[in-house]
GROMACS .gro file of C-alpha atoms in nm:
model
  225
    1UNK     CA    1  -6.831 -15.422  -4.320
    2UNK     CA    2  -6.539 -15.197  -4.234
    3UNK     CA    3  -6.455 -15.233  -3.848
    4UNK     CA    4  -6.211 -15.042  -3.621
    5UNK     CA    5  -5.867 -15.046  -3.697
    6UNK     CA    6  -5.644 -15.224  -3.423
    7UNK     CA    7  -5.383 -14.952  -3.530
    8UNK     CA    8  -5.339 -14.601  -3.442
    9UNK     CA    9  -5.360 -14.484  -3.816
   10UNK     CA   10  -5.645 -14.264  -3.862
   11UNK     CA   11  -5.911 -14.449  -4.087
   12UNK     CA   12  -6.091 -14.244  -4.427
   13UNK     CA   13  -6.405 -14.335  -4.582
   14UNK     CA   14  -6.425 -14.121  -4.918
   15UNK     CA   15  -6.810 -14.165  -5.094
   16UNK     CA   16  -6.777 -14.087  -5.440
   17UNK     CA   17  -6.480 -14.187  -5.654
   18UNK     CA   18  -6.506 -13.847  -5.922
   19UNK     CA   19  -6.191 -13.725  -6.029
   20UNK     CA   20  -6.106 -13.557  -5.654
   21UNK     CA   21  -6.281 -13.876  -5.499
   22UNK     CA   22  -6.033 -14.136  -5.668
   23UNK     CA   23  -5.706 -13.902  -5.605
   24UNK     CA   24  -5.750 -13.849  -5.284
   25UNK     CA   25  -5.836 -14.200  -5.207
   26UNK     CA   26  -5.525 -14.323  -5.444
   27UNK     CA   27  -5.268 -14.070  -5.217
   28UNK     CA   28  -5.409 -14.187  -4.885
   29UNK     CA   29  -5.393 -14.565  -5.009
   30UNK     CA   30  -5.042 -14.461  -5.084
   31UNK     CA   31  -4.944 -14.306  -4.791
   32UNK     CA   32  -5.041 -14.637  -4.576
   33UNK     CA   33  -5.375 -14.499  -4.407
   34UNK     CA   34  -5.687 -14.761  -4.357
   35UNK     CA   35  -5.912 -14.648  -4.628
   36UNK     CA   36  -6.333 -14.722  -4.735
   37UNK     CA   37  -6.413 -14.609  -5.068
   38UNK     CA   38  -6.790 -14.595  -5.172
   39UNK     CA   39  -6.933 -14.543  -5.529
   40UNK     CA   40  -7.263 -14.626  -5.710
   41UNK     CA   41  -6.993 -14.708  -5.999
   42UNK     CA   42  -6.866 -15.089  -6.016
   43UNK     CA   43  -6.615 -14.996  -6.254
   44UNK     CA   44  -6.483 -14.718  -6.056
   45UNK     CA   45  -6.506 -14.924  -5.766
   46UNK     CA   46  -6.311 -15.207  -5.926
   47UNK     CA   47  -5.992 -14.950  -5.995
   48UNK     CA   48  -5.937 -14.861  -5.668
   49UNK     CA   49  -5.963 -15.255  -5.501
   50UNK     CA   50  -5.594 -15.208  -5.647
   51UNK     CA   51  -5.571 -14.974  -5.326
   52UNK     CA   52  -5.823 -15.078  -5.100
   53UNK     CA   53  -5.964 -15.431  -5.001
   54UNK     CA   54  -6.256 -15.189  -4.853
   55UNK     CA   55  -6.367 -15.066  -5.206
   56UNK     CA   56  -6.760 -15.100  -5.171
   57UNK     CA   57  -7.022 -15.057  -5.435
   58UNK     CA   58  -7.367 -14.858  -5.304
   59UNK     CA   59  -7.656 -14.806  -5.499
   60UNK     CA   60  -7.807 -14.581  -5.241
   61UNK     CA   61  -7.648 -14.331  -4.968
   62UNK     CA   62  -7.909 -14.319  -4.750
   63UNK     CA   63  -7.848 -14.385  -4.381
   64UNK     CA   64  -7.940 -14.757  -4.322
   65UNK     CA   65  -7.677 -14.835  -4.667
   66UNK     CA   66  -7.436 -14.622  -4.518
   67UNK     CA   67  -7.446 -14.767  -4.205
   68UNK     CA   68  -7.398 -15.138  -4.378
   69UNK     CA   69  -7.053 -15.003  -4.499
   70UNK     CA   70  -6.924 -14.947  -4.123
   71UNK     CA   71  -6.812 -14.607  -4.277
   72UNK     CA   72  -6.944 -14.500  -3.904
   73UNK     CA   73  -6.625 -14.664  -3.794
   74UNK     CA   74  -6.408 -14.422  -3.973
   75UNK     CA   75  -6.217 -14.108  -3.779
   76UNK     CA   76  -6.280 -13.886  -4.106
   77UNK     CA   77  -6.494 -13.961  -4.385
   78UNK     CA   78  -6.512 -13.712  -4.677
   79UNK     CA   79  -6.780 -13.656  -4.934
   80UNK     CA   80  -6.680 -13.641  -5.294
   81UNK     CA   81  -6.999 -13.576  -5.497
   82UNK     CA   82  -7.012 -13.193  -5.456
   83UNK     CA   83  -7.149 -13.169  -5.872
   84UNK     CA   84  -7.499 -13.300  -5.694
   85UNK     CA   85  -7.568 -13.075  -5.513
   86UNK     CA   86  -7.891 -13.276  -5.336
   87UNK     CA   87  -7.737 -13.628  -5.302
   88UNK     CA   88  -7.429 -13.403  -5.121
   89UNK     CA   89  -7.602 -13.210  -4.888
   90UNK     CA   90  -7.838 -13.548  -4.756
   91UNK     CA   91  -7.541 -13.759  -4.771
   92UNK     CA   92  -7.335 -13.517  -4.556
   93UNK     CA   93  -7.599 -13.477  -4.290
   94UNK     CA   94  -7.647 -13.857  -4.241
   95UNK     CA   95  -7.298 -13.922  -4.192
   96UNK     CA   96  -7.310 -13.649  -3.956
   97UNK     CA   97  -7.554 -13.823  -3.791
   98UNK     CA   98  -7.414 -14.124  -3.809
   99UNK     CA   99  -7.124 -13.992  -3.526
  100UNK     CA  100  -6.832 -13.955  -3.713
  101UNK     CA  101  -6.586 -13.745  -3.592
  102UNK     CA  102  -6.481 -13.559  -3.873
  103UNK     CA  103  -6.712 -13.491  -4.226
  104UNK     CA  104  -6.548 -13.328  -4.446
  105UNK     CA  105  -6.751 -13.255  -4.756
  106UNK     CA  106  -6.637 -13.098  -5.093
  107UNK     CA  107  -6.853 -12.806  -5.240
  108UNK     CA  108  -6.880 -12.645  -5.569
  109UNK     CA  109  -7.003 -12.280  -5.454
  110UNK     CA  110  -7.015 -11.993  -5.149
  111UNK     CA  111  -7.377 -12.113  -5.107
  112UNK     CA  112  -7.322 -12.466  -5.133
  113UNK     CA  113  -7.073 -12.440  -4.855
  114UNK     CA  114  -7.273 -12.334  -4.637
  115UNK     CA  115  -7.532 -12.555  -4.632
  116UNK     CA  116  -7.250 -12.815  -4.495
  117UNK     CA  117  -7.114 -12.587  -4.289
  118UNK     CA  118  -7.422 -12.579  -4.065
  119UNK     CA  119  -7.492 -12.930  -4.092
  120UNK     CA  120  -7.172 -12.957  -3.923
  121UNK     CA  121  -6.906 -13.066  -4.177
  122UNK     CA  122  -6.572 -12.934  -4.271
  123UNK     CA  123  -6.602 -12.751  -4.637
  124UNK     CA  124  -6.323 -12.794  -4.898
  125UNK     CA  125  -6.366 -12.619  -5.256
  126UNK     CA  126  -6.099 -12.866  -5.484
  127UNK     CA  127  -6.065 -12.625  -5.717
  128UNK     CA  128  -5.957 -12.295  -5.515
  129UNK     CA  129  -5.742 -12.567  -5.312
  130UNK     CA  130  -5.523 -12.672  -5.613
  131UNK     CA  131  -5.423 -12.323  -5.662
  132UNK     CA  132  -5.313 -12.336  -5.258
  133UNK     CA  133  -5.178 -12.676  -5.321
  134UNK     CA  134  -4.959 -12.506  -5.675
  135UNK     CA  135  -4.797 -12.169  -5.451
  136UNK     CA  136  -4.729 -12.445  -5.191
  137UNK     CA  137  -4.498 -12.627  -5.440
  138UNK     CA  138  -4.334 -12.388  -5.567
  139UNK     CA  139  -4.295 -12.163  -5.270
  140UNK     CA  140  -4.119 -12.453  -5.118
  141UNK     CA  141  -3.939 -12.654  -5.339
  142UNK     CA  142  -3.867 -12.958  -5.125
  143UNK     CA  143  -4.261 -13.029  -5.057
  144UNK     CA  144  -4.358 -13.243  -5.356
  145UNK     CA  145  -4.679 -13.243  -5.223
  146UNK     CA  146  -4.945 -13.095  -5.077
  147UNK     CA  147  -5.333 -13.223  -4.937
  148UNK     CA  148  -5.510 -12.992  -4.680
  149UNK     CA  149  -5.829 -13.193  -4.562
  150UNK     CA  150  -5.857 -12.930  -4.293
  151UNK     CA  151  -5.641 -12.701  -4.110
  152UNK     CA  152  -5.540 -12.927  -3.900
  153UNK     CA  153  -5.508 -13.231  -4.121
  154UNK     CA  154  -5.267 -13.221  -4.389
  155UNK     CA  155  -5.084 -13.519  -4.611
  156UNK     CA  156  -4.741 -13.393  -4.741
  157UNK     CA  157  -4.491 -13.513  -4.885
  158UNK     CA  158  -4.108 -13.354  -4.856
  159UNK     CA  159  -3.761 -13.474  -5.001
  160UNK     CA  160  -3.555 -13.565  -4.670
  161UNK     CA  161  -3.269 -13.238  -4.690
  162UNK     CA  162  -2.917 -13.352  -4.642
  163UNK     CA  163  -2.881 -13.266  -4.236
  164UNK     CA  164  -3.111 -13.542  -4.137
  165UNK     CA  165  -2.950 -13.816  -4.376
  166UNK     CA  166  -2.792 -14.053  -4.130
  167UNK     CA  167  -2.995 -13.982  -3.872
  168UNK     CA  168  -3.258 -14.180  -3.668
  169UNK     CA  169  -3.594 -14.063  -3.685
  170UNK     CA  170  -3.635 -14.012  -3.301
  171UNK     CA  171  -3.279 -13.808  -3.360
  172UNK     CA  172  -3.437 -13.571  -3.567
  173UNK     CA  173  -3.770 -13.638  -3.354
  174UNK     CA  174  -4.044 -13.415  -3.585
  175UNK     CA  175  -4.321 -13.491  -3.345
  176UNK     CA  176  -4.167 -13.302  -3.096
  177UNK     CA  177  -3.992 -13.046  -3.291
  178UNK     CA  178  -4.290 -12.970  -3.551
  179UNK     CA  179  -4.605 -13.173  -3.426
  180UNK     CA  180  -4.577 -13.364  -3.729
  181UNK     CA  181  -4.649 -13.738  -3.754
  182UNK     CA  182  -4.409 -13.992  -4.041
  183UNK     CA  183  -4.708 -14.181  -4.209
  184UNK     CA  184  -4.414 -14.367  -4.486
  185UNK     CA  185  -4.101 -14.321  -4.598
  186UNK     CA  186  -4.054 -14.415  -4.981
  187UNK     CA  187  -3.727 -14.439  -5.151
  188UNK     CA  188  -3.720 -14.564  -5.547
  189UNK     CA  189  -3.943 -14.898  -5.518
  190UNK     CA  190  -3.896 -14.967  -5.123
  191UNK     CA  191  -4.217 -14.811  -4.897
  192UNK     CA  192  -4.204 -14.835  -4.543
  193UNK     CA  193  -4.542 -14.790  -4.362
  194UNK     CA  194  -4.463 -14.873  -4.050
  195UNK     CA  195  -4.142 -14.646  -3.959
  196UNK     CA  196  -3.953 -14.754  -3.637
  197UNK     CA  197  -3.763 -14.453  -3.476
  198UNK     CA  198  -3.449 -14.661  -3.491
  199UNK     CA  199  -3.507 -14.572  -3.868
  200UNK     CA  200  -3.190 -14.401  -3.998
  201UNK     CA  201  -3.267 -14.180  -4.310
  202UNK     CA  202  -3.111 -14.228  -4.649
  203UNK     CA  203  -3.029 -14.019  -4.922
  204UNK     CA  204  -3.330 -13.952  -5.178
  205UNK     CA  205  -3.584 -14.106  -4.896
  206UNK     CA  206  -3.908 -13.870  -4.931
  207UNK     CA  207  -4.108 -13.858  -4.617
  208UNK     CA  208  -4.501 -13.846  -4.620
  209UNK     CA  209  -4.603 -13.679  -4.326
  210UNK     CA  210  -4.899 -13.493  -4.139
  211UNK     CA  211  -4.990 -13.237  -3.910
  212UNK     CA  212  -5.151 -12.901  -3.924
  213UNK     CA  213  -5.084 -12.645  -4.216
  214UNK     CA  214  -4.923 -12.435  -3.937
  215UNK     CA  215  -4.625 -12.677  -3.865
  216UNK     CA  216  -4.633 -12.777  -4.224
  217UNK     CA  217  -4.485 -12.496  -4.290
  218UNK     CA  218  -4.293 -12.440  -4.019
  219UNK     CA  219  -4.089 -12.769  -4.093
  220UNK     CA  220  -4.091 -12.635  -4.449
  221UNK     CA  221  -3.926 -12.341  -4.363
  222UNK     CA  222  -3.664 -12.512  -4.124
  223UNK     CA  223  -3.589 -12.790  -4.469
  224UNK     CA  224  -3.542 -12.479  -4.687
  225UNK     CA  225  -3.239 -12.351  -4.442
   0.00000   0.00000   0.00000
């Protein structure tokens, strides 16, 4: 059963590995974060163990077989299965009622979305997002990335610019500066989850960060100067 984390990394539980399920569950795997990932599919299930020790096969998503998971243990958990519409909405409210802090469920339509809404989750619509996530790209062209799980959780990743090569990461000290958090920094084959602020950046490093979309793009903005 997935327990508590000991860190201070937020911890994801994402129920259904569809195409949005898996990638979102591959990026945060990548980015270092303490991950659950349930599906009714053992196959499925078996690709992302490459990820995830907490990869858990569930034949049912009622409450009692959530509950077995520990995905109550999670800060956000995020429903993937938006195509059914009925296994969606009953899914969302028992996670909701299982405590979790933050449900965020992925819907398919206007009406859809509100049905979650009210019972009390986050709504994300994948495909209107990717559009968001494109004009993010290429209005900025140092964020390679872009994942909005809310407004006030985002993953992204950005190319470190020049001016903070050779610095330490408290030096250039983002929390502060831009309310973002450093999840990793990857350069070529080298991933560093754990990032000490005596950390001094290198050329071609990529940072994956988060914080709100708000000082998302205010850091972008400040990069692109």
């Amino acid at each position: 059963m997935f327990g508590k984390s000991k860190t201070e990394k937020q911890s994801y539980g994402i129920v259904g590995l569809g195409r949005f399920g898996t990638a979102l569950a591959k990026e945060l795997a990548k980015a270092g974060a303490d991950l659950l990932v349930l599906d009714h599919n053992e196959e499925k299930v078996r690709e992302l163990r490459e990820f995830t020790d907490n990869a858990i096969v569930v034949k049912s998503l009622d409450k009692k077989s959530l509950e077995e998971t520990g995905i109550q243990n999670c800060d956000v958990a995020v429903v993937c299965i938006g195509e059914h519409m009925e296994s969606s909405i009953l899914t969302t409210l028992n996670l909701v009622d299982l405590g979790i802090p933050k449900v965020i469920s992925k819907a398919t339509s206007i009406e859809h979305g509100e049905i979650l809404r009210r019972l009390g989750a986050e709504v994300v619509y994948p495909e209107r997002d990717m559009a968001v996530r494109l004009a993010k790209r290429l209005e900025v062209s140092r964020m390679l990335d872009f994942i909005q799980l809310s407004e006030k959780v985002n993953i992204t990743k950005f190319l470190v610019p020049e001016k903070f090569v050779g610095q330490t990461v408290a030096q250039v000290n983002l929390r502060a500066r831009f309310g973002m958090n450093i999840i990793a920094i990857v350069n070529g084959p080298d991933v560093i989850e754990t990032v000490s602020p005596d950390y001094v950046f290198r050329p071609e490093d990529t940072m994956i960060v988060s914080g709100s979309q708000e000082n998302v793009l205010r850091l972008s903005e400040y990069m692109g100067n």
